[in-house]
PDB file of C-alpha atoms and ligand atoms in Angstrom:
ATOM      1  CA  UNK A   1      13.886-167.163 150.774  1.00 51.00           C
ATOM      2  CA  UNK A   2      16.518-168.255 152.626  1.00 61.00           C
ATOM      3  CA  UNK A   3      18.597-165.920 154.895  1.00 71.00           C
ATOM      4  CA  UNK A   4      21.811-166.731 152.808  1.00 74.00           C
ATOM      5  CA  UNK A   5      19.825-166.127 149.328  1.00 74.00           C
ATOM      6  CA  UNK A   6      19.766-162.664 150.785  1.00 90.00           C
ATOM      7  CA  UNK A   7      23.299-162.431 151.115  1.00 93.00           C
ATOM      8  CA  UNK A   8      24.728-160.036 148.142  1.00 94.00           C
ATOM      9  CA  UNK A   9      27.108-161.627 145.710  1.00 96.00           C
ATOM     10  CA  UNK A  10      29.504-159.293 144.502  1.00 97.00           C
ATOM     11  CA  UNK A  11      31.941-159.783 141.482  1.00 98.00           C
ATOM     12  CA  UNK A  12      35.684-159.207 141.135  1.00 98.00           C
ATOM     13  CA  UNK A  13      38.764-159.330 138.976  1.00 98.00           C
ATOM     14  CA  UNK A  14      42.414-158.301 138.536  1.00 98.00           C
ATOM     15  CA  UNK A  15      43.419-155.337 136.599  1.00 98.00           C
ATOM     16  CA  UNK A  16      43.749-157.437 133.147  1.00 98.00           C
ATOM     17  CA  UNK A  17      40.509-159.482 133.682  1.00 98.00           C
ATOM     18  CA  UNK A  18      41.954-163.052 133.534  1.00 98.00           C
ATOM     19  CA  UNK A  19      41.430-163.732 137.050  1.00 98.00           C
ATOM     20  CA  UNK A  20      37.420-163.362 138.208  1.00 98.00           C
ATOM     21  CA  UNK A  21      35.931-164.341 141.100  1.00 98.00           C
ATOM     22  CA  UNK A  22      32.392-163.735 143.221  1.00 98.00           C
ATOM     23  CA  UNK A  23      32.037-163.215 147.084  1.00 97.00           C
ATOM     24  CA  UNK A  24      28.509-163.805 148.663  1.00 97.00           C
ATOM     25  CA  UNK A  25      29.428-161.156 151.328  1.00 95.00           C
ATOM     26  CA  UNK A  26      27.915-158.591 153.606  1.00 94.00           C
ATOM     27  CA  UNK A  27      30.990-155.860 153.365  1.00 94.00           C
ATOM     28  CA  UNK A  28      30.451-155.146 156.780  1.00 93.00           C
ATOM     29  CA  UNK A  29      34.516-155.949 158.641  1.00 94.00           C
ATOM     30  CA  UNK A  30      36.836-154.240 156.109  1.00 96.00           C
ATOM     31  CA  UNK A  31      39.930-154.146 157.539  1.00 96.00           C
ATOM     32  CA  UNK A  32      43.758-153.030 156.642  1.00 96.00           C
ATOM     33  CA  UNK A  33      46.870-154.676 157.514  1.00 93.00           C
ATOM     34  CA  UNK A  34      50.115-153.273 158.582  1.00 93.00           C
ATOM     35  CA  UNK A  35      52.385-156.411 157.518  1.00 91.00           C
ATOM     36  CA  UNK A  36      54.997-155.925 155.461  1.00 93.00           C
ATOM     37  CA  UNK A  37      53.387-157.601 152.517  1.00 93.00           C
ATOM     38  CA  UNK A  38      49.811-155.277 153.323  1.00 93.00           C
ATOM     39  CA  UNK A  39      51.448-151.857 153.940  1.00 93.00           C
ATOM     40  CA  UNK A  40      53.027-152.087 150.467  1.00 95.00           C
ATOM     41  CA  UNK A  41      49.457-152.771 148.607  1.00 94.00           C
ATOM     42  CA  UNK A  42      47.546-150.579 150.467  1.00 94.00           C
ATOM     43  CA  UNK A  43      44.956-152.776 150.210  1.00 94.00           C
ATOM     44  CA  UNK A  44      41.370-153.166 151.869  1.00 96.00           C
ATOM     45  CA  UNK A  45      40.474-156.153 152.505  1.00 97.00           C
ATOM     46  CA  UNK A  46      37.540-158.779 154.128  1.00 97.00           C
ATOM     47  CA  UNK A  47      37.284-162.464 154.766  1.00 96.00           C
ATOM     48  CA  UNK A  48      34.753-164.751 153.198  1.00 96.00           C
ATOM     49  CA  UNK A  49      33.961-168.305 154.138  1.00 94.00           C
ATOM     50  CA  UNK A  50      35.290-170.695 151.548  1.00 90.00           C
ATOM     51  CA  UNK A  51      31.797-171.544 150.344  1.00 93.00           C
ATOM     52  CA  UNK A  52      31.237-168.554 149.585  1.00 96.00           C
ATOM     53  CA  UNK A  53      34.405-167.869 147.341  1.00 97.00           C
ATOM     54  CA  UNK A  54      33.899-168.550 143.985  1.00 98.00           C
ATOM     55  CA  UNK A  55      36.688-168.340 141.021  1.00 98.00           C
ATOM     56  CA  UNK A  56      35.392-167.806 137.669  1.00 98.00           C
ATOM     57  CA  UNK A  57      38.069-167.771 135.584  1.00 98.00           C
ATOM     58  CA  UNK A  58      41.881-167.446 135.813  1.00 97.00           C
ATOM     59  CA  UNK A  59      42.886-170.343 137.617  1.00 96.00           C
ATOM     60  CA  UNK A  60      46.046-170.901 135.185  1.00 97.00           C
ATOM     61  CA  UNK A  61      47.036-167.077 135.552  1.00 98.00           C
ATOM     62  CA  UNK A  62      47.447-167.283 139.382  1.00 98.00           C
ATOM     63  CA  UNK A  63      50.758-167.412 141.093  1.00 98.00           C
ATOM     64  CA  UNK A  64      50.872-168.370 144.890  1.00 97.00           C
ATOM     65  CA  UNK A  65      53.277-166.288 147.308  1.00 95.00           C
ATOM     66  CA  UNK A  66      54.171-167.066 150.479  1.00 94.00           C
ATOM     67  CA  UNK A  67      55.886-165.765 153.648  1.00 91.00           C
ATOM     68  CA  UNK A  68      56.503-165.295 156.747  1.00 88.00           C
ATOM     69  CA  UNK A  69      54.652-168.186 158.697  1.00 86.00           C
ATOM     70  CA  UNK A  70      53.705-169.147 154.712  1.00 88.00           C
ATOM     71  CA  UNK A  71      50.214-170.080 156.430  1.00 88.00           C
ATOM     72  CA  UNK A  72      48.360-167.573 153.993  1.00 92.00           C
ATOM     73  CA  UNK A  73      48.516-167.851 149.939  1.00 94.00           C
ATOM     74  CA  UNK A  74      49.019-164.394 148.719  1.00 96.00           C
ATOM     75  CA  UNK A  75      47.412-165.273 145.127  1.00 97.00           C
ATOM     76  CA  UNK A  76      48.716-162.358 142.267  1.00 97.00           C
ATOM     77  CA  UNK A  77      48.011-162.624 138.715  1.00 98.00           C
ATOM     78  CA  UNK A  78      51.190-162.947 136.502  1.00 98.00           C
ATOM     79  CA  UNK A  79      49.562-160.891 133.490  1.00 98.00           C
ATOM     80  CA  UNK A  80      48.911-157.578 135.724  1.00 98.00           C
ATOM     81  CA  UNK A  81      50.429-158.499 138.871  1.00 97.00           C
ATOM     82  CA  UNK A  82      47.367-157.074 141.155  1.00 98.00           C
ATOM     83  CA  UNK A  83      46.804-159.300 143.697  1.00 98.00           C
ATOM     84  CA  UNK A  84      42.600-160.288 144.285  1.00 98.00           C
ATOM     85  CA  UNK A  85      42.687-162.220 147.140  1.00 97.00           C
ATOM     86  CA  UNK A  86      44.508-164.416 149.292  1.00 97.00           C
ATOM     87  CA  UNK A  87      43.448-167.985 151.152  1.00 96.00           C
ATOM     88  CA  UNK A  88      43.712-168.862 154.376  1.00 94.00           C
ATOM     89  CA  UNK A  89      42.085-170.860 157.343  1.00 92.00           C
ATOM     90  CA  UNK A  90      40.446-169.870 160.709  1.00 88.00           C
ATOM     91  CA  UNK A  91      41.168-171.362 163.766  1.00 88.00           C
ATOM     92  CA  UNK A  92      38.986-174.235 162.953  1.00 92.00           C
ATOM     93  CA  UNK A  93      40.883-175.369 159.700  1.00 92.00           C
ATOM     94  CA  UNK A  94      37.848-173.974 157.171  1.00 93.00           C
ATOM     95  CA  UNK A  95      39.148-171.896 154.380  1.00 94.00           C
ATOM     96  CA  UNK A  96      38.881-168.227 154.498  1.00 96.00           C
ATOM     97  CA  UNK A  97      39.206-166.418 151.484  1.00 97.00           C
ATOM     98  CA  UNK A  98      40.943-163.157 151.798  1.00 97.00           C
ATOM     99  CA  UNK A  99      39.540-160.713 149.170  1.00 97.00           C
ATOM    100  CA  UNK A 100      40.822-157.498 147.998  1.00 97.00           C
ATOM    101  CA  UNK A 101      37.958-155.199 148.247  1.00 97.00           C
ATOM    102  CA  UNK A 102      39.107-152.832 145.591  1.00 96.00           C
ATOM    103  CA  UNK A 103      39.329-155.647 143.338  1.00 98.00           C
ATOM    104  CA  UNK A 104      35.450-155.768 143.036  1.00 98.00           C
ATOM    105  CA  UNK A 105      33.415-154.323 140.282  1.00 97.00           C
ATOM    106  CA  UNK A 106      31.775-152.544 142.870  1.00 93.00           C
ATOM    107  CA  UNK A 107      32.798-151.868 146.061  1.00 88.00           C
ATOM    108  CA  UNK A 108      30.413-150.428 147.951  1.00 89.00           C
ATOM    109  CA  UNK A 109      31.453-150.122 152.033  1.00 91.00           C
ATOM    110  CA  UNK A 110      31.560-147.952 154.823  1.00 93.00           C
ATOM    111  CA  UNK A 111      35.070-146.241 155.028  1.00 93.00           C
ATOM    112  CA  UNK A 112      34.706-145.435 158.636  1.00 94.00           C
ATOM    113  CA  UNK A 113      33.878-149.358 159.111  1.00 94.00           C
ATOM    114  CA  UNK A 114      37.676-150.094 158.541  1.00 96.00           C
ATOM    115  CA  UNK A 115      39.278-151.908 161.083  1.00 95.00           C
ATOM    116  CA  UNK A 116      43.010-152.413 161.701  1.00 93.00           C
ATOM    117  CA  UNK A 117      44.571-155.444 161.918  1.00 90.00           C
ATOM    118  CA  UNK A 118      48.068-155.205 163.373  1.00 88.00           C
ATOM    119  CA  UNK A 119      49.843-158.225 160.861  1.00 84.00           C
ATOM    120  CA  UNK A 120      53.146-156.466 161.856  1.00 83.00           C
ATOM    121  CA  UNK A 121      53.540-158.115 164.623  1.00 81.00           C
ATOM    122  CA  UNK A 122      52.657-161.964 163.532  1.00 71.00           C
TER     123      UNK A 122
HETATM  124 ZN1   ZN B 201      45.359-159.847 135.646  1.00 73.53          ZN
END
């Protein structure tokens, strides 16, 4: 087996269930954000490789929003309005998806693992 076969794939969604998604992830760097955008959802998040991003279902239900240095799509759904995840890049140019940990099916983590990302100042 291969050392990424080992790599749990969790399951996600909005609130409504149109938009789905999986994440072959370790949840090992949760992290919270102190943007403007961040502070208001509350949200905990953690970044997965774009190959390792996968969306299901709910393509057509998606609504981009950008701001700020508009370098990151904020991605909402326009049925519920929770927003699963975000994209973005790394230095390098690959995609990063941003997911929305609570958006899983199961989010299992360590709370004290939380790290804080200070987005207030970018
Ligand atoms: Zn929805």
């Amino acid at each position: 087996m291969s050392e990424r076969a080992e790599v749990p794939v969790y399951e996600g969604s909005c609130q409504c269930g149109a938009v789905r998604f999986t994440a072959r992830t370790r949840l090992e760097a949760p992290f919270q954000c102190n943007c403007s955008r961040c502070r208001r959802l509350n949200a905990v998040m953690h970044s997965v490789p774009g190959d390792d991003f996968t969306l299901l279902s709910g393509g057509e239900a998606l609504k981009i929003y950008r701001f700020n240095s508009h370098t990151i799509a904020h991605q909402f759904c326009t049925q519920c309005g929770i927003q699963p995840f975000a994209a973005g890049s790394d230095r390098a140019g690959n995609t990063v998806h941003v997911i929305n940990v609570h958006c899983l099916d199961e989010p299992r983590y360590d709370k004290n693992a939380i790290s804080h990302f200070n987005g207030a100042d970018f």
